[in-house]
Amino acid sequence: MSTTFGSAKWQGGIKDGKGAISTKSGALSDYPYGFASRFEGKPGSNPEELIGAAHAACFTMALSLILGEAKLTAEQMETKADVTLEKQGEGFAITAVHLTLTAKIPGADDATFQDCAAKAKAGCPVSKLLNTKISLDAKLAN
């Protein structure tokens, strides 16, 4: 079993306030976030961006494991996770995550690759955590 952490600080109101995000590893250390970076495209981070990074990383690691079980090893994999935040009623909800994967895997045929990618999408711990629609486009590069 593994436990780690991320943390956040906040000062002020929702629109004029400022926050800072940190991680146990130090990858983020008091990195700024706030209303403007979440809803207005201003510089800084936001929870959806961090969820996207976590989901892309988790899915790609899970796929590496599943490919290994199929006696395949990726030369290169790149995953992007687009996280959709939408207004619902009086609040907001993450309504979808779309994974886009491009991979170079010597010896892999598309059917095996698609099967492995689908298993990784369904089985990675972050996918299991998210209560939302998760879609996937997976492409093998030559």
mmCIF file of C-alpha atoms in Angstrom:
data_model
loop_
_atom_site.group_PDB
_atom_site.id
_atom_site.type_symbol
_atom_site.label_atom_id
_atom_site.label_comp_id
_atom_site.label_asym_id
_atom_site.label_seq_id
_atom_site.Cartn_x
_atom_site.Cartn_y
_atom_site.Cartn_z
ATOM 1 C CA MET A 1 0.000 0.000 0.000
ATOM 2 C CA SER A 2 1.198 3.487 -0.843
ATOM 3 C CA THR A 3 0.091 6.842 0.490
ATOM 4 C CA THR A 4 1.362 10.216 -0.692
ATOM 5 C CA PHE A 5 -0.045 13.730 -0.712
ATOM 6 C CA GLY A 6 -0.692 16.968 -2.458
ATOM 7 C CA SER A 7 -1.681 20.104 -0.579
ATOM 8 C CA ALA A 8 -3.242 23.486 -1.221
ATOM 9 C CA LYS A 9 -3.316 26.861 0.522
ATOM 10 C CA TRP A 10 -5.901 29.579 -0.128
ATOM 11 C CA GLN A 11 -6.292 33.203 0.922
ATOM 12 C CA GLY A 12 -9.217 35.491 0.090
ATOM 13 C CA GLY A 13 -12.511 35.158 -1.735
ATOM 14 C CA ILE A 14 -13.295 32.983 -4.716
ATOM 15 C CA LYS A 15 -12.586 35.589 -7.432
ATOM 16 C CA ASP A 16 -9.938 37.757 -5.769
ATOM 17 C CA GLY A 17 -8.288 35.009 -3.735
ATOM 18 C CA LYS A 18 -5.009 33.279 -4.404
ATOM 19 C CA GLY A 19 -3.992 29.702 -3.887
ATOM 20 C CA ALA A 20 -0.826 27.644 -3.961
ATOM 21 C CA ILE A 21 -0.468 23.926 -4.704
ATOM 22 C CA SER A 22 2.355 21.707 -3.430
ATOM 23 C CA THR A 23 3.239 18.032 -3.749
ATOM 24 C CA LYS A 24 5.155 15.689 -1.474
ATOM 25 C CA SER A 25 7.883 15.198 -4.102
ATOM 26 C CA GLY A 26 8.402 18.924 -4.541
ATOM 27 C CA ALA A 27 7.453 18.740 -8.227
ATOM 28 C CA LEU A 28 5.071 21.555 -7.304
ATOM 29 C CA SER A 29 6.029 23.870 -4.484
ATOM 30 C CA ASP A 30 3.582 26.675 -3.736
ATOM 31 C CA TYR A 31 2.612 26.742 -7.428
ATOM 32 C CA PRO A 32 -0.094 29.398 -7.967
ATOM 33 C CA TYR A 33 -3.706 28.653 -8.800
ATOM 34 C CA GLY A 34 -6.916 30.600 -8.583
ATOM 35 C CA PHE A 35 -10.174 31.605 -10.223
ATOM 36 C CA ALA A 36 -8.447 33.282 -13.170
ATOM 37 C CA SER A 37 -6.249 30.267 -13.978
ATOM 38 C CA ARG A 38 -9.204 27.894 -13.612
ATOM 39 C CA PHE A 39 -11.935 29.761 -15.452
ATOM 40 C CA GLU A 40 -10.344 32.588 -17.448
ATOM 41 C CA GLY A 41 -7.275 30.979 -19.041
ATOM 42 C CA LYS A 42 -4.794 33.077 -17.054
ATOM 43 C CA PRO A 43 -1.348 31.766 -16.007
ATOM 44 C CA GLY A 44 -1.250 29.294 -13.130
ATOM 45 C CA SER A 45 -2.536 25.808 -12.538
ATOM 46 C CA ASN A 46 -5.935 24.379 -11.692
ATOM 47 C CA PRO A 47 -7.338 21.107 -10.320
ATOM 48 C CA GLU A 48 -8.483 19.862 -13.744
ATOM 49 C CA GLU A 49 -4.999 20.272 -15.227
ATOM 50 C CA LEU A 50 -3.531 18.287 -12.347
ATOM 51 C CA ILE A 51 -6.155 15.557 -12.712
ATOM 52 C CA GLY A 52 -5.342 15.408 -16.439
ATOM 53 C CA ALA A 53 -1.631 15.012 -15.755
ATOM 54 C CA ALA A 54 -2.299 12.356 -13.118
ATOM 55 C CA HIS A 55 -4.681 10.446 -15.384
ATOM 56 C CA ALA A 56 -2.320 10.560 -18.381
ATOM 57 C CA ALA A 57 0.585 9.341 -16.234
ATOM 58 C CA CYS A 58 -1.414 6.569 -14.552
ATOM 59 C CA PHE A 59 -2.972 5.312 -17.805
ATOM 60 C CA THR A 60 0.387 5.270 -19.592
ATOM 61 C CA MET A 61 2.072 3.343 -16.759
ATOM 62 C CA ALA A 62 -0.822 0.862 -16.662
ATOM 63 C CA LEU A 63 -0.517 0.383 -20.421
ATOM 64 C CA SER A 64 3.211 -0.298 -20.042
ATOM 65 C CA LEU A 65 2.375 -3.077 -17.567
ATOM 66 C CA ILE A 66 -0.318 -4.574 -19.814
ATOM 67 C CA LEU A 67 1.944 -4.412 -22.871
ATOM 68 C CA GLY A 68 4.634 -6.247 -20.879
ATOM 69 C CA GLU A 69 2.144 -9.005 -20.091
ATOM 70 C CA ALA A 70 1.583 -9.266 -23.879
ATOM 71 C CA LYS A 71 5.383 -9.518 -24.377
ATOM 72 C CA LEU A 72 5.542 -6.021 -25.895
ATOM 73 C CA THR A 73 7.619 -3.007 -24.881
ATOM 74 C CA ALA A 74 6.849 0.542 -25.946
ATOM 75 C CA GLU A 75 9.649 2.522 -27.525
ATOM 76 C CA GLN A 76 7.647 5.708 -26.946
ATOM 77 C CA MET A 77 4.177 6.579 -25.614
ATOM 78 C CA GLU A 78 2.632 10.026 -25.278
ATOM 79 C CA THR A 79 -0.750 10.528 -23.645
ATOM 80 C CA LYS A 80 -2.805 13.694 -23.297
ATOM 81 C CA ALA A 81 -5.843 13.786 -20.995
ATOM 82 C CA ASP A 82 -8.370 16.511 -21.817
ATOM 83 C CA VAL A 83 -10.491 17.129 -18.706
ATOM 84 C CA THR A 84 -13.861 18.830 -19.264
ATOM 85 C CA LEU A 85 -15.306 21.010 -16.494
ATOM 86 C CA GLU A 86 -18.907 22.128 -17.057
ATOM 87 C CA LYS A 87 -21.482 24.132 -15.154
ATOM 88 C CA GLN A 88 -24.197 21.884 -13.771
ATOM 89 C CA GLY A 89 -27.043 23.465 -11.846
ATOM 90 C CA GLU A 90 -25.592 25.763 -9.199
ATOM 91 C CA GLY A 91 -22.103 24.282 -9.384
ATOM 92 C CA PHE A 92 -19.568 22.641 -11.648
ATOM 93 C CA ALA A 93 -18.671 19.039 -12.470
ATOM 94 C CA ILE A 94 -15.957 17.210 -14.358
ATOM 95 C CA THR A 95 -18.092 15.617 -17.041
ATOM 96 C CA ALA A 96 -15.517 13.858 -19.204
ATOM 97 C CA VAL A 97 -11.899 12.910 -19.707
ATOM 98 C CA HIS A 98 -10.627 12.183 -23.201
ATOM 99 C CA LEU A 99 -7.337 10.322 -23.461
ATOM 100 C CA THR A 100 -5.314 10.708 -26.658
ATOM 101 C CA LEU A 101 -2.431 8.275 -26.989
ATOM 102 C CA THR A 102 0.246 7.965 -29.648
ATOM 103 C CA ALA A 103 2.602 5.038 -29.221
ATOM 104 C CA LYS A 104 5.497 3.421 -30.993
ATOM 105 C CA ILE A 105 5.565 -0.259 -30.034
ATOM 106 C CA PRO A 106 7.776 -2.555 -32.100
ATOM 107 C CA GLY A 107 6.019 -5.794 -33.066
ATOM 108 C CA ALA A 108 2.539 -4.657 -31.995
ATOM 109 C CA ASP A 109 -0.444 -5.092 -34.295
ATOM 110 C CA ASP A 110 -3.320 -2.622 -34.013
ATOM 111 C CA ALA A 111 -5.844 -5.119 -32.595
ATOM 112 C CA THR A 112 -3.529 -6.133 -29.735
ATOM 113 C CA PHE A 113 -2.587 -2.502 -29.122
ATOM 114 C CA GLN A 114 -6.230 -1.371 -28.974
ATOM 115 C CA ASP A 115 -7.095 -4.223 -26.607
ATOM 116 C CA CYS A 116 -4.202 -3.367 -24.282
ATOM 117 C CA ALA A 117 -5.082 0.358 -24.375
ATOM 118 C CA ALA A 118 -8.736 -0.365 -23.533
ATOM 119 C CA LYS A 119 -7.686 -2.527 -20.583
ATOM 120 C CA ALA A 120 -5.383 0.230 -19.323
ATOM 121 C CA LYS A 121 -8.154 2.838 -19.658
ATOM 122 C CA ALA A 122 -10.554 0.709 -17.627
ATOM 123 C CA GLY A 123 -8.033 -0.566 -15.111
ATOM 124 C CA CYS A 124 -5.725 2.284 -14.171
ATOM 125 C CA PRO A 125 -6.332 3.520 -10.608
ATOM 126 C CA VAL A 126 -7.122 7.102 -11.687
ATOM 127 C CA SER A 127 -9.742 5.868 -14.184
ATOM 128 C CA LYS A 128 -11.310 3.875 -11.358
ATOM 129 C CA LEU A 129 -11.328 6.989 -9.160
ATOM 130 C CA LEU A 130 -13.076 9.261 -11.643
ATOM 131 C CA ASN A 131 -16.863 9.096 -11.789
ATOM 132 C CA THR A 132 -17.144 10.463 -15.321
ATOM 133 C CA LYS A 133 -17.187 9.462 -18.975
ATOM 134 C CA ILE A 134 -13.704 8.433 -20.135
ATOM 135 C CA SER A 135 -13.012 8.105 -23.858
ATOM 136 C CA LEU A 136 -9.859 7.084 -25.715
ATOM 137 C CA ASP A 137 -8.228 7.589 -29.111
ATOM 138 C CA ALA A 138 -5.174 5.345 -29.423
ATOM 139 C CA LYS A 139 -2.878 5.398 -32.454
ATOM 140 C CA LEU A 140 0.162 3.322 -33.287
ATOM 141 C CA ALA A 141 2.941 5.311 -34.912
ATOM 142 C CA ASN A 142 5.194 3.709 -37.503
#
